[in-house]
Short mmCIF file of C-alpha atoms in Angstrom, two decimals:
data_model
loop_
_atom_site.label_atom_id
_atom_site.label_comp_id
_atom_site.label_asym_id
_atom_site.label_seq_id
_atom_site.Cartn_x
_atom_site.Cartn_y
_atom_site.Cartn_z
CA MET R 1 -190.65 -18.43 -98.27
CA LEU R 2 -194.20 -17.21 -97.59
CA LYS R 3 -192.96 -13.62 -97.50
CA ARG R 4 -191.15 -14.10 -100.81
CA SER R 5 -194.25 -15.65 -102.37
CA PHE R 6 -196.34 -12.69 -101.20
CA LEU R 7 -193.84 -10.24 -102.68
CA ILE R 8 -193.87 -12.04 -106.03
CA THR R 9 -197.69 -12.05 -106.06
CA ALA R 10 -197.75 -8.34 -105.21
CA LEU R 11 -195.22 -7.57 -107.93
CA LEU R 12 -197.20 -9.52 -110.53
CA ALA R 13 -200.37 -7.72 -109.48
CA ALA R 14 -198.61 -4.37 -109.86
CA VAL R 15 -197.35 -5.27 -113.33
CA THR R 16 -200.77 -6.59 -114.39
CA GLY R 17 -202.42 -3.46 -113.05
CA ALA R 18 -200.02 -1.28 -115.03
CA GLN R 19 -200.87 -3.16 -118.23
CA ALA R 20 -204.59 -3.49 -117.57
CA ASN R 21 -205.27 0.00 -118.91
CA ALA R 22 -204.88 -1.13 -122.55
CA GLN R 23 -206.52 -4.50 -123.08
CA LEU R 24 -207.60 -5.87 -126.42
CA GLY R 25 -211.34 -6.30 -126.72
CA GLN R 26 -211.92 -3.78 -123.92
CA PRO R 27 -212.72 -0.05 -124.00
CA ALA R 28 -209.57 1.88 -124.89
CA PRO R 29 -207.85 3.81 -122.10
CA ALA R 30 -208.77 7.46 -121.76
CA LEU R 31 -206.48 9.78 -123.69
CA GLN R 32 -206.28 13.50 -123.09
CA VAL R 33 -203.13 15.20 -124.36
CA LYS R 34 -202.23 18.65 -125.71
CA ASP R 35 -201.47 18.81 -129.39
CA ALA R 36 -198.58 20.69 -131.00
CA GLN R 37 -200.67 23.89 -130.93
CA GLY R 38 -201.44 23.55 -127.22
CA LYS R 39 -205.05 22.45 -127.69
CA THR R 40 -206.27 19.54 -125.56
CA VAL R 41 -207.25 16.54 -127.67
CA SER R 42 -209.24 13.67 -126.19
CA LEU R 43 -209.94 10.22 -127.59
CA ALA R 44 -213.57 10.87 -126.65
CA ASP R 45 -213.60 13.63 -129.30
CA PHE R 46 -213.59 10.92 -131.97
CA LYS R 47 -216.44 8.75 -130.71
CA GLY R 48 -217.98 6.79 -133.57
CA LYS R 49 -214.76 6.83 -135.63
CA THR R 50 -211.90 4.40 -136.07
CA VAL R 51 -208.75 5.85 -134.47
CA VAL R 52 -205.16 4.84 -135.21
CA LEU R 53 -202.52 5.79 -132.65
CA GLU R 54 -198.84 5.89 -133.64
CA TRP R 55 -196.01 6.50 -131.19
CA VAL R 56 -193.31 8.44 -133.01
CA ASN R 57 -189.71 9.59 -132.47
CA PRO R 58 -187.77 10.87 -135.53
CA GLY R 59 -184.48 10.07 -133.78
CA CYS R 60 -185.25 6.34 -134.02
CA PRO R 61 -183.83 4.38 -137.02
CA PHE R 62 -186.97 2.20 -137.13
CA VAL R 63 -189.18 5.30 -137.40
CA ARG R 64 -186.89 6.72 -140.09
CA LYS R 65 -187.14 3.39 -141.96
CA HIS R 66 -190.91 3.65 -142.28
CA TYR R 67 -190.99 7.39 -142.97
CA GLY R 68 -188.01 7.40 -145.35
CA ALA R 69 -189.65 4.68 -147.44
CA GLN R 70 -193.03 6.48 -147.28
CA ASN R 71 -194.54 3.38 -145.64
CA MET R 72 -195.92 5.17 -142.59
CA GLN R 73 -197.35 7.94 -144.76
CA GLY R 74 -198.94 5.38 -147.12
CA THR R 75 -200.47 3.53 -144.18
CA GLN R 76 -201.73 6.83 -142.82
CA LYS R 77 -203.25 7.93 -146.14
CA ALA R 78 -205.05 4.59 -146.52
CA ALA R 79 -206.46 4.95 -142.99
CA LEU R 80 -207.61 8.53 -143.54
CA ALA R 81 -209.20 7.53 -146.88
CA GLN R 82 -211.33 5.05 -144.92
CA GLY R 83 -212.49 7.86 -142.63
CA ALA R 84 -210.21 6.95 -139.73
CA VAL R 85 -208.53 9.45 -137.40
CA TRP R 86 -204.72 9.26 -137.08
CA LEU R 87 -203.03 10.45 -133.89
CA SER R 88 -199.23 10.71 -133.90
CA ILE R 89 -197.96 10.78 -130.31
CA SER R 90 -194.57 11.76 -128.91
CA SER R 91 -193.90 10.51 -125.39
CA THR R 92 -190.21 11.43 -125.64
CA ALA R 93 -189.06 13.21 -122.48
CA PRO R 94 -187.84 16.81 -122.89
CA SER R 95 -184.61 15.72 -121.18
CA SER R 96 -183.88 13.16 -123.95
CA SER R 97 -181.47 14.03 -126.76
CA ASP R 98 -184.17 12.77 -129.15
CA TYR R 99 -186.74 15.30 -127.94
CA GLN R 100 -188.16 17.70 -130.49
CA LYS R 101 -190.25 20.70 -129.55
CA PRO R 102 -193.81 20.78 -130.95
CA ALA R 103 -192.91 23.13 -133.84
CA GLU R 104 -189.84 21.05 -134.75
CA LEU R 105 -191.71 17.75 -134.71
CA SER R 106 -194.59 19.27 -136.68
CA ALA R 107 -192.12 20.58 -139.27
CA TRP R 108 -190.43 17.17 -139.51
CA LEU R 109 -193.75 15.38 -140.08
CA GLN R 110 -194.74 17.97 -142.68
CA ALA R 111 -191.40 17.57 -144.46
CA GLN R 112 -192.03 13.82 -144.60
CA GLY R 113 -195.41 14.39 -146.21
CA ALA R 114 -197.26 13.06 -143.17
CA THR R 115 -200.73 14.42 -142.40
CA PRO R 116 -201.85 13.11 -139.00
CA SER R 117 -205.21 14.28 -137.71
CA ALA R 118 -203.28 15.57 -134.70
CA LEU R 119 -199.75 15.51 -133.26
CA LEU R 120 -199.94 14.96 -129.50
CA MET R 121 -197.10 16.01 -127.18
CA ASP R 122 -197.13 13.57 -124.25
CA ASP R 123 -193.98 15.06 -122.66
CA SER R 124 -194.81 13.61 -119.23
CA GLY R 125 -195.26 10.14 -120.68
CA THR R 126 -198.57 9.74 -118.82
CA ALA R 127 -200.53 8.66 -121.90
CA GLY R 128 -197.79 6.41 -123.22
CA ARG R 129 -197.49 4.57 -119.92
CA ALA R 130 -201.27 4.23 -119.60
CA TRP R 131 -201.43 2.64 -123.02
CA GLY R 132 -198.33 0.53 -122.48
CA ALA R 133 -196.49 2.05 -125.47
CA LYS R 134 -193.05 0.44 -125.51
CA THR R 135 -191.48 1.29 -128.84
CA THR R 136 -191.35 3.81 -131.65
CA PRO R 137 -193.28 2.98 -133.66
CA HIS R 138 -195.97 1.28 -131.54
CA MET R 139 -199.38 1.12 -133.20
CA TYR R 140 -202.92 0.84 -131.82
CA ILE R 141 -206.36 0.79 -133.45
CA VAL R 142 -209.58 1.71 -131.65
CA ASN R 143 -212.85 0.82 -133.37
CA PRO R 144 -215.87 3.17 -133.66
CA ALA R 145 -217.33 1.68 -130.47
CA GLY R 146 -214.21 2.80 -128.56
CA VAL R 147 -212.82 -0.72 -128.16
CA LEU R 148 -209.12 -1.50 -128.61
CA VAL R 149 -208.93 -3.96 -131.52
CA TYR R 150 -205.24 -3.91 -132.49
CA ALA R 151 -201.98 -3.36 -130.63
CA GLY R 152 -198.43 -3.98 -131.80
CA ALA R 153 -196.09 -3.52 -134.73
CA ILE R 154 -196.74 -1.73 -137.99
CA ASP R 155 -195.61 -4.80 -139.92
CA SER R 156 -194.28 -8.34 -139.77
CA ILE R 157 -190.52 -7.87 -140.31
CA PRO R 158 -188.81 -6.32 -137.24
CA SER R 159 -185.86 -4.65 -138.90
CA ALA R 160 -184.57 -1.15 -139.60
CA ASN R 161 -183.98 -2.04 -143.27
CA PRO R 162 -186.38 -0.33 -145.71
CA ALA R 163 -185.81 -3.16 -148.21
CA ASP R 164 -187.85 -5.42 -145.93
CA ILE R 165 -191.03 -3.33 -146.23
CA PRO R 166 -192.32 -4.78 -149.55
CA LYS R 167 -191.89 -8.31 -148.17
CA ALA R 168 -193.70 -7.59 -144.91
CA THR R 169 -197.38 -7.83 -143.99
CA ASN R 170 -198.63 -4.40 -142.91
CA PHE R 171 -200.63 -5.34 -139.81
CA VAL R 172 -202.26 -1.92 -139.52
CA THR R 173 -203.55 -1.84 -143.10
CA GLN R 174 -204.68 -5.45 -142.77
CA ALA R 175 -206.58 -4.77 -139.53
CA LEU R 176 -208.20 -1.62 -140.92
CA GLY R 177 -209.38 -3.53 -144.00
CA GLU R 178 -210.84 -6.31 -141.87
CA LEU R 179 -212.51 -3.78 -139.58
CA LYS R 180 -214.09 -1.97 -142.54
CA ALA R 181 -215.32 -5.29 -143.97
CA GLY R 182 -216.91 -6.20 -140.63
CA GLN R 183 -214.57 -9.15 -140.19
CA PRO R 184 -212.71 -10.19 -137.03
CA ILE R 185 -209.14 -8.86 -136.81
CA SER R 186 -207.01 -11.85 -137.81
CA LYS R 187 -203.95 -10.63 -135.87
CA PRO R 188 -205.18 -8.35 -133.08
CA ALA R 189 -201.91 -8.49 -131.12
CA THR R 190 -198.36 -8.50 -132.45
CA THR R 191 -195.01 -7.75 -130.86
CA PRO R 192 -194.03 -4.11 -131.39
CA TYR R 193 -190.49 -3.41 -132.53
CA GLY R 194 -188.35 -0.30 -132.69
CA CYS R 195 -186.52 1.95 -130.23
CA SER R 196 -187.70 2.03 -126.65
CA VAL R 197 -189.88 5.04 -125.83
CA LYS R 198 -187.66 7.64 -124.14
CA TYR R 199 -189.86 8.25 -121.09
CA SER R 200 -189.02 10.84 -118.46
#
């Protein structure tokens, strides 16, 4: 029984340790990933700016919902208009059928009318795991002081139906507005929904 209790404690510690890298109210985890052009992009490059991180996979119906309805692009444009940086991140493994090469994924985003500040290719999944990204989409907001202030879903209705978007609360837009107004984030953590990230 003692041995079992020790194993459970060790397992919980391991799980907690794996999640401890991305904690709300704490400095955001380091991020250093090559973009679609092969240039290394670091979160530290954007010190003093609000940064939105979006995990993306065009093969996911939930991602297609938000892009097909122009919701993700609208959220992105509103963020950029406030002076925020938008990082779209693919942690899809090259071995996955959903994987798109940098040029393909860039072309897809461009065709959708998306204009992220950078498209990061996290093929190894190192960054995604460090941040605890579970779904596509999975959204994070880092404030100008480098602190993680939002983590979770893009909005309040976890479905793949575009008709639900007008009825939903956009948590990202809401949090960005509160951040700009100097107010506390009313919903700093929500449950992300979408397809599971296709890690290697």
